[in-house]
CSV table of C-alpha atoms in Angstrom, one decimal:
chain,number,residue,atom,x,y,z
A,26,MET,CA,105.7,84.6,104.4
A,27,PHE,CA,109.0,83.4,105.7
A,28,GLY,CA,110.7,85.6,103.1
A,29,GLY,CA,108.7,88.6,104.1
A,30,LEU,CA,109.4,88.0,107.7
A,31,VAL,CA,113.1,88.4,106.9
A,32,THR,CA,112.9,91.4,104.8
A,33,SER,CA,110.1,93.3,106.5
A,34,PRO,CA,112.2,94.7,109.4
A,35,LEU,CA,114.5,96.3,106.9
A,36,TYR,CA,111.9,98.8,106.0
A,37,VAL,CA,111.6,100.0,109.6
A,38,TYR,CA,115.0,101.7,110.0
A,39,PRO,CA,114.7,104.1,107.0
A,40,SER,CA,111.1,105.0,107.9
A,41,MET,CA,111.9,105.9,111.6
A,42,ALA,CA,113.3,109.4,111.3
A,43,LEU,CA,114.8,110.2,114.7
A,44,LYS,CA,115.8,113.8,115.4
A,45,SER,CA,119.0,112.8,117.2
A,46,PRO,CA,119.8,109.1,116.4
A,47,THR,CA,122.1,107.4,118.7
A,48,GLU,CA,123.3,103.8,119.1
A,49,GLU,CA,121.0,103.3,122.0
A,50,ALA,CA,118.1,104.6,120.1
A,51,TYR,CA,118.7,102.0,117.2
A,52,LEU,CA,119.1,99.3,119.8
A,53,GLY,CA,115.8,100.3,121.2
A,54,ILE,CA,114.3,100.0,117.8
A,55,TYR,CA,115.7,96.6,117.3
A,56,CYS,CA,114.6,95.5,120.7
A,57,ILE,CA,111.0,96.5,119.9
A,58,MET,CA,111.1,94.7,116.6
A,59,PHE,CA,112.6,91.6,118.2
A,60,TRP,CA,109.9,91.3,120.9
A,61,THR,CA,107.1,92.3,118.5
A,62,LEU,CA,107.9,89.6,116.1
A,63,SER,CA,108.5,87.0,118.8
A,64,LEU,CA,105.3,87.7,120.8
A,65,ILE,CA,103.1,87.9,117.8
A,66,GLY,CA,104.7,84.7,116.3
A,67,VAL,CA,104.4,82.8,119.5
A,68,VAL,CA,101.2,84.1,121.1
A,69,LYS,CA,99.1,84.9,118.0
A,70,TYR,CA,100.2,82.0,115.8
A,71,ALA,CA,101.7,79.2,117.9
A,72,CYS,CA,99.1,79.5,120.7
A,73,ILE,CA,96.0,80.8,119.0
A,74,ALA,CA,96.0,80.6,115.2
A,75,LEU,CA,97.3,77.1,114.9
A,76,LYS,CA,94.7,75.8,117.3
A,77,ALA,CA,91.8,77.5,115.3
A,78,ASP,CA,91.3,75.0,112.6
A,79,ASP,CA,88.6,72.8,110.9
A,80,GLN,CA,90.2,69.3,110.8
A,81,GLY,CA,93.6,70.8,109.7
A,82,GLU,CA,92.0,73.4,107.4
A,83,GLY,CA,92.6,77.0,108.4
A,84,GLY,CA,91.3,80.3,107.4
A,85,THR,CA,88.3,82.5,107.9
A,86,TYR,CA,85.9,80.5,105.8
A,87,ALA,CA,86.9,77.2,107.2
A,88,LEU,CA,86.2,78.4,110.7
A,89,TYR,CA,82.8,79.8,109.5
A,90,SER,CA,82.0,76.4,108.0
A,91,LEU,CA,82.9,74.8,111.3
A,92,LEU,CA,80.4,77.1,113.1
A,93,CYS,CA,77.7,76.5,110.7
A,94,ARG,CA,77.9,72.7,111.1
A,95,HIS,CA,77.3,72.9,114.8
A,96,MET,CA,75.2,76.1,115.2
A,97,ASN,CA,72.1,77.3,113.4
A,98,ILE,CA,73.6,80.3,111.8
A,99,GLY,CA,74.0,79.5,108.1
A,100,ALA,CA,73.2,77.3,105.2
A,101,ILE,CA,76.3,75.1,105.5
A,102,THR,CA,75.5,71.8,107.2
A,103,SER,CA,77.3,68.6,108.0
A,104,THR,CA,75.7,66.5,105.3
A,105,GLY,CA,78.9,66.5,103.2
A,106,VAL,CA,81.0,64.9,106.0
A,107,SER,CA,81.8,61.3,105.1
A,108,SER,CA,85.2,60.3,106.5
A,109,PRO,CA,85.2,58.5,109.9
A,110,SER,CA,87.9,60.7,111.3
A,111,ARG,CA,86.0,63.8,110.2
A,112,ARG,CA,82.7,62.5,111.8
A,113,SER,CA,84.5,61.7,115.1
A,114,HIS,CA,86.1,65.1,115.0
A,115,ASP,CA,82.8,66.8,114.4
A,116,ASN,CA,81.0,64.8,117.1
A,117,SER,CA,83.6,65.7,119.7
A,118,LEU,CA,83.2,69.4,118.8
A,119,HIS,CA,79.4,69.1,118.7
A,120,GLN,CA,79.5,68.1,122.4
A,121,SER,CA,81.4,71.3,123.2
A,122,PHE,CA,79.1,73.4,121.1
A,123,LYS,CA,76.1,72.3,123.1
A,124,LYS,CA,77.0,74.6,125.8
A,125,SER,CA,76.7,77.7,123.7
A,126,SER,CA,77.8,81.0,125.0
A,127,ARG,CA,75.5,84.1,125.2
A,128,LEU,CA,77.2,85.4,122.0
A,129,GLY,CA,76.5,82.1,120.2
A,130,MET,CA,72.9,82.0,121.2
A,131,PHE,CA,72.5,85.7,120.2
A,132,ILE,CA,73.9,85.0,116.8
A,133,GLU,CA,71.6,82.0,116.3
A,134,ARG,CA,68.5,84.0,117.2
A,135,SER,CA,69.4,87.2,115.2
A,136,LEU,CA,69.2,87.0,111.4
A,137,ILE,CA,71.2,90.3,111.1
A,138,ALA,CA,74.0,89.0,113.3
A,139,SER,CA,74.3,85.8,111.3
A,140,ARG,CA,74.4,87.7,108.1
A,141,ILE,CA,77.1,90.1,109.5
A,142,LEU,CA,79.2,87.0,110.5
A,143,PHE,CA,78.8,85.6,107.0
A,144,PHE,CA,79.9,89.0,105.5
A,145,ILE,CA,82.9,89.1,107.8
A,146,ALA,CA,83.9,85.5,106.7
A,147,ILE,CA,83.5,86.4,103.0
A,148,LEU,CA,85.4,89.7,103.5
A,149,GLY,CA,88.3,87.9,105.2
A,150,MET,CA,88.5,85.4,102.4
A,151,CYS,CA,88.4,88.1,99.8
A,152,MET,CA,91.2,90.0,101.6
A,153,LEU,CA,93.3,86.8,101.7
A,154,ILE,CA,92.8,86.3,98.0
A,155,GLY,CA,93.7,89.9,97.2
A,156,ASP,CA,96.8,89.7,99.4
A,157,GLY,CA,97.8,86.5,97.7
A,158,ILE,CA,97.6,88.0,94.3
A,159,LEU,CA,99.0,91.4,94.9
A,160,THR,CA,101.7,90.7,97.4
A,161,HIS,CA,103.3,87.9,95.5
A,162,ALA,CA,103.1,89.8,92.2
A,163,ILE,CA,105.0,92.7,93.8
A,164,SER,CA,107.5,90.4,95.5
A,165,VAL,CA,108.3,88.6,92.1
A,166,LEU,CA,108.7,92.0,90.4
A,167,SER,CA,111.0,93.2,93.2
A,168,ALA,CA,113.1,90.0,93.0
A,169,MET,CA,113.4,90.4,89.2
A,170,GLU,CA,114.5,94.0,89.6
A,171,GLY,CA,117.6,92.7,91.2
A,172,ILE,CA,118.7,91.3,87.9
A,173,ARG,CA,119.2,94.9,86.6
A,174,VAL,CA,121.8,95.4,89.4
A,175,ARG,CA,123.9,92.6,88.0
A,176,PHE,CA,123.1,93.2,84.5
A,177,PRO,CA,122.3,96.9,83.9
A,178,LYS,CA,121.7,96.3,80.2
A,179,PHE,CA,118.4,94.6,81.1
A,180,SER,CA,115.5,97.0,80.3
A,181,LYS,CA,112.6,97.6,82.6
A,182,SER,CA,110.2,96.1,80.0
A,183,LEU,CA,112.2,92.9,79.9
A,184,VAL,CA,112.2,92.6,83.7
A,185,GLU,CA,108.3,93.1,83.7
A,186,ALA,CA,108.0,90.5,80.9
A,187,LEU,CA,110.0,87.9,83.0
A,188,SER,CA,108.1,88.7,86.1
A,189,ALA,CA,104.8,88.1,84.2
A,190,ALA,CA,106.1,84.8,82.8
A,191,VAL,CA,107.1,83.6,86.3
A,192,LEU,CA,103.7,84.6,87.8
A,193,ILE,CA,101.8,82.8,84.9
A,194,VAL,CA,103.9,79.6,85.5
A,195,LEU,CA,103.3,79.8,89.3
A,196,PHE,CA,99.6,80.2,89.0
A,197,LEU,CA,99.3,77.4,86.4
A,198,LEU,CA,101.1,75.1,89.0
A,199,GLN,CA,98.3,75.8,91.5
A,200,LYS,CA,96.0,73.3,89.9
A,201,TYR,CA,98.3,70.4,90.9
A,202,GLY,CA,97.6,71.1,94.6
A,203,THR,CA,99.6,72.5,97.4
A,204,ALA,CA,101.5,69.2,98.1
A,205,ARG,CA,103.2,69.2,94.7
A,206,VAL,CA,103.8,72.9,94.7
A,207,SER,CA,105.3,72.7,98.2
A,208,PHE,CA,107.4,69.7,97.2
A,209,LEU,CA,108.8,71.8,94.3
A,210,PHE,CA,109.7,74.8,96.4
A,211,SER,CA,110.8,73.0,99.6
A,212,PRO,CA,114.4,72.9,98.5
A,213,ILE,CA,114.4,76.6,97.7
A,214,MET,CA,112.8,77.5,101.1
A,215,GLY,CA,115.2,75.1,102.8
A,216,ALA,CA,118.2,76.8,101.3
A,217,TRP,CA,116.7,80.2,102.2
A,218,MET,CA,116.0,79.3,105.8
A,219,LEU,CA,119.5,77.8,106.1
A,220,THR,CA,121.6,80.5,104.5
A,221,THR,CA,119.8,83.5,106.0
A,222,PRO,CA,120.6,82.7,109.7
A,223,LEU,CA,124.1,81.7,108.8
A,224,ILE,CA,124.7,85.0,107.0
A,225,GLY,CA,123.2,86.8,109.9
A,226,ILE,CA,125.3,85.0,112.5
A,227,TYR,CA,128.5,85.7,110.5
A,228,ASN,CA,127.8,89.4,110.2
A,229,ILE,CA,126.9,89.7,113.9
A,230,ILE,CA,130.1,88.0,115.0
A,231,CYS,CA,132.4,89.9,112.5
A,232,HIS,CA,130.8,93.3,112.4
A,233,TYR,CA,128.4,94.1,115.4
A,234,PRO,CA,128.2,91.5,118.2
A,235,ILE,CA,126.9,94.2,120.5
A,236,ILE,CA,123.5,93.9,118.8
A,237,LEU,CA,122.7,90.8,120.9
A,238,MET,CA,122.4,93.2,123.9
A,239,ALA,CA,119.3,94.6,122.4
A,240,ILE,CA,117.4,91.4,123.3
A,241,SER,CA,117.2,92.9,126.8
A,242,PRO,CA,113.7,94.6,127.2
A,243,HIS,CA,115.2,97.4,129.1
A,244,TYR,CA,116.2,99.0,125.8
A,245,ILE,CA,112.5,99.5,125.1
A,246,PHE,CA,111.9,101.5,128.3
A,247,GLN,CA,115.1,103.4,127.6
A,248,PHE,CA,113.9,104.2,124.1
A,249,PHE,CA,110.5,105.6,125.3
A,250,SER,CA,112.0,107.5,128.2
A,251,ARG,CA,114.4,109.3,125.9
A,252,ASN,CA,112.2,110.0,123.0
A,253,GLY,CA,108.9,110.6,124.9
A,254,HIS,CA,105.9,111.5,122.8
A,255,GLU,CA,107.9,111.2,119.6
A,256,GLY,CA,108.8,107.6,120.5
A,257,TRP,CA,105.2,106.6,120.7
A,258,LEU,CA,104.5,108.2,117.3
A,259,LEU,CA,107.3,106.2,115.8
A,260,LEU,CA,105.4,103.0,116.7
A,261,ASN,CA,103.3,103.6,113.6
A,262,ASP,CA,106.4,102.7,111.5
A,263,MET,CA,106.9,99.6,113.6
A,264,PHE,CA,103.8,98.2,111.8
A,265,LEU,CA,106.0,97.6,108.8
A,266,CYS,CA,107.9,94.8,110.5
A,267,ILE,CA,104.7,92.8,111.3
A,268,ILE,CA,102.7,93.5,108.2
A,269,VAL,CA,103.5,90.0,106.9
A,270,PHE,CA,101.8,88.5,110.0
A,271,LEU,CA,98.5,90.4,109.4
């Protein structure tokens, strides 16, 4: 996700075909990307998503399990809860669930609504699994394609074989748990997160320090005032810079 967060904005500039591109127009595009990533990262994740958890476990199905243990909407109950910390956590949540909202009471009484909620939970879990399989496979293949830039003699079939080998090794490592996998990749991610901002700061200082002016939100209003209806249509391409968050 961190890697995609760095590379996703690069897809925005080529896709936003302006009729008369100017420096102010591109500063406006950067300003929109900056505030879009900042607000979604802060508001959606830091303020909402990180607080929506089931004793540290996140995800659609974990939240559905939390609801089922405290509301009469599914087959999942609290019989499997054994740890004292988990029981105290559930007891505190149970007190808050006693004051059910109108929506909660409606879901409890309606069999159709409870089944729809279960379908949404399963759908979200399936979408996450599909994204985890397809996105990372494409990312590994794209990374391996970079070998052909340095070594043109490498054939496409060899790159695909290497990508398949890397993916097989990565999926085999999953059985050892996320703790060991994360311990293995932490130095790689640490190096990535350290070098990427350093390279960015160096290029800003040496080549284009004026880009820091684009943090000012007035470039957003300037962008839409100059491009009008076309500017609003170009927001469709802005979706590319936040696709990693969705």
